[in-house]
Amino acid sequence: MSFQSKSTTRRNVLRFAALTFAAGVAGCATRVAPSKVANVPGADQTAAALPMVNALRAKNGLPPVHADPAATAAALYQAKRMANAGSMRHLMGIGDNFGDRVKASGVRLPAAENIAAHQGDVGAAVTAWINSPHHLRNMLGNYSGIGVAVAHNPSSGDTPYWAMVLSTT
């Protein structure tokens, strides 16, 4: 084998190794597949959360928000993703992007998201968000739409995972 052939072979091996590493990283960083999320039970909790959020906003001199079907779809998707993963996180993996994720549900930006886990009902979830300065700031933000959802994964302890998406409609 000539020197050139060895060099070419080495270059090809290095390219293969780099591509294999990149593919492995990409594989580890994939988002939760929509088909897996569809199998996790979830429920729209917007109607139950709306009076609590609007009472909070009224107390602070702000206009009410209304149920936004796109925000509800985004909240349900996020709650199911967290339940499927068994983890309360806004972002799951390299390349995950809040803006892209909510826009895929039809939410107009700017938007905000509150998440929670382990609260037994919507009142407890909203109370937890009210007691968190960052989450409270989101609920008192310049938004007009809202969606709230909960999801449980029976295969991982049935923990409730909550998501609230606030939108501009």
Coordinates of C-alpha atoms in Angstrom, one line a residue:
M1 CA 0.0 0.0 0.0
S2 CA 1.4 3.4 -0.9
F3 CA 1.7 6.3 1.4
Q4 CA -1.1 8.1 -0.3
S5 CA -3.4 5.0 0.2
K6 CA -2.5 4.9 3.9
S7 CA -3.3 8.6 4.2
T8 CA -6.6 8.3 2.3
T9 CA -7.5 5.3 4.5
R10 CA -6.7 7.1 7.7
R11 CA -8.7 10.2 6.5
N12 CA -11.7 7.9 5.8
V13 CA -11.4 6.2 9.2
L14 CA -11.3 9.6 10.9
R15 CA -14.3 10.8 8.9
F16 CA -16.2 7.6 9.8
A17 CA -15.3 8.1 13.5
A18 CA -16.4 11.7 13.4
L19 CA -19.7 10.8 11.7
T20 CA -20.3 8.0 14.1
F21 CA -19.7 10.3 17.1
A22 CA -22.0 13.0 15.6
A23 CA -24.7 10.4 15.0
G24 CA -24.4 9.1 18.5
V25 CA -24.6 12.5 20.0
A26 CA -27.6 13.3 17.8
G27 CA -29.2 10.0 18.8
C28 CA -28.7 10.8 22.5
A29 CA -30.2 14.2 22.1
T30 CA -33.4 13.4 20.2
R31 CA -36.6 14.8 21.4
V32 CA -39.4 12.6 22.8
A33 CA -41.1 11.1 19.7
P34 CA -44.6 12.2 19.2
S35 CA -45.8 8.6 19.0
K36 CA -44.4 7.9 22.4
V37 CA -46.0 11.1 23.8
A38 CA -49.4 10.0 22.4
N39 CA -49.4 6.9 24.6
V40 CA -49.1 9.0 27.8
P41 CA -52.5 9.9 29.3
G42 CA -53.0 13.6 29.6
A43 CA -55.8 16.1 30.2
D44 CA -56.7 19.7 29.4
Q45 CA -56.9 21.6 32.7
T46 CA -57.3 25.1 31.2
A47 CA -60.9 25.6 32.3
A48 CA -60.1 24.8 35.9
A49 CA -57.0 27.0 36.0
L50 CA -58.5 30.0 34.1
P51 CA -60.5 31.4 37.1
M52 CA -57.5 31.2 39.4
V53 CA -55.1 32.8 36.9
N54 CA -57.6 35.6 36.0
A55 CA -58.3 36.3 39.7
L56 CA -54.6 36.7 40.2
R57 CA -54.3 39.0 37.2
A58 CA -57.4 41.1 38.3
K59 CA -55.8 41.5 41.8
N60 CA -52.8 42.9 40.0
G61 CA -54.8 45.3 37.7
L62 CA -54.2 43.2 34.6
P63 CA -56.7 42.1 31.9
P64 CA -57.9 38.5 31.9
V65 CA -56.4 35.8 29.7
H66 CA -58.6 33.4 27.7
A67 CA -58.3 29.8 26.8
D68 CA -56.1 29.5 23.7
P69 CA -56.5 26.1 21.9
A70 CA -52.9 26.4 20.5
A71 CA -51.5 27.1 24.0
T72 CA -53.5 24.2 25.3
A73 CA -52.1 21.8 22.7
A74 CA -48.5 23.0 23.5
A75 CA -49.1 22.6 27.2
L76 CA -50.5 19.1 26.7
Y77 CA -47.6 18.1 24.5
Q78 CA -45.1 19.4 27.1
A79 CA -46.9 17.7 30.0
K80 CA -46.9 14.4 28.1
R81 CA -43.2 14.8 27.2
M82 CA -42.2 15.2 30.8
A83 CA -44.4 12.3 31.9
N84 CA -42.9 10.1 29.3
A85 CA -39.4 11.1 30.3
G86 CA -40.2 10.9 34.0
S87 CA -38.5 14.3 34.4
M88 CA -39.7 17.9 34.9
R89 CA -37.7 19.9 32.3
H90 CA -38.5 22.6 29.8
L91 CA -35.9 21.4 27.4
M92 CA -35.0 17.7 26.7
G93 CA -31.8 17.2 24.9
I94 CA -29.5 19.2 22.6
G95 CA -31.4 21.1 20.0
D96 CA -34.6 21.2 21.9
N97 CA -36.1 24.7 21.6
F98 CA -39.1 26.2 23.4
G99 CA -40.0 28.6 20.6
D100 CA -39.9 26.0 17.9
R101 CA -41.8 23.6 20.1
V102 CA -44.7 25.9 20.9
K103 CA -44.8 27.4 17.3
A104 CA -45.3 23.8 16.1
S105 CA -48.6 23.8 18.1
G106 CA -49.7 27.1 16.5
V107 CA -48.7 29.3 19.5
R108 CA -47.7 32.9 18.5
L109 CA -44.6 34.3 20.2
P110 CA -43.8 35.8 22.6
A111 CA -45.0 33.0 24.9
A112 CA -44.0 31.6 28.3
E113 CA -44.2 28.2 29.9
N114 CA -44.6 27.2 33.5
I115 CA -44.0 23.5 34.5
A116 CA -44.5 21.6 37.7
A117 CA -44.6 18.0 39.0
H118 CA -46.1 16.1 41.9
Q119 CA -49.0 18.5 42.5
G120 CA -52.2 16.5 43.0
D121 CA -54.6 18.9 41.4
V122 CA -54.7 22.1 39.3
G123 CA -55.2 24.3 42.3
A124 CA -52.0 23.0 43.9
A125 CA -50.1 23.5 40.6
V126 CA -51.3 27.1 40.2
T127 CA -50.5 27.8 43.8
A128 CA -47.0 26.4 43.3
W129 CA -46.5 28.7 40.3
I130 CA -47.9 31.7 42.3
N131 CA -45.4 31.0 45.0
S132 CA -42.4 31.0 42.6
P133 CA -41.3 34.5 41.5
H134 CA -40.3 33.5 38.0
H135 CA -43.5 31.6 37.3
L136 CA -45.6 34.4 38.9
R137 CA -43.9 36.9 36.6
N138 CA -45.0 34.7 33.6
M139 CA -48.6 34.6 34.8
L140 CA -48.6 38.4 35.3
G141 CA -46.9 39.0 31.9
N142 CA -48.3 40.7 28.8
Y143 CA -50.1 37.6 27.5
S144 CA -53.7 37.1 26.4
G145 CA -54.0 33.3 26.0
I146 CA -53.4 30.3 28.2
G147 CA -53.4 26.6 28.1
V148 CA -52.9 24.2 31.0
A149 CA -52.5 20.5 31.0
V150 CA -51.5 17.5 33.2
A151 CA -50.1 14.1 32.2
H152 CA -49.4 10.9 34.1
N153 CA -47.3 8.0 33.0
P154 CA -48.6 4.9 34.8
S155 CA -45.3 3.0 33.9
S156 CA -43.2 5.5 36.0
G157 CA -45.2 5.9 39.2
D158 CA -48.1 7.9 37.8
T159 CA -46.6 11.2 38.9
P160 CA -48.6 14.2 37.6
Y161 CA -46.6 16.6 35.3
W162 CA -48.1 20.0 34.7
A163 CA -47.5 22.5 32.0
M164 CA -48.9 26.0 31.4
V165 CA -48.3 27.9 28.2
L166 CA -49.1 31.6 28.1
S167 CA -49.5 33.1 24.6
T168 CA -50.1 36.2 22.7
T169 CA -53.2 35.7 20.5

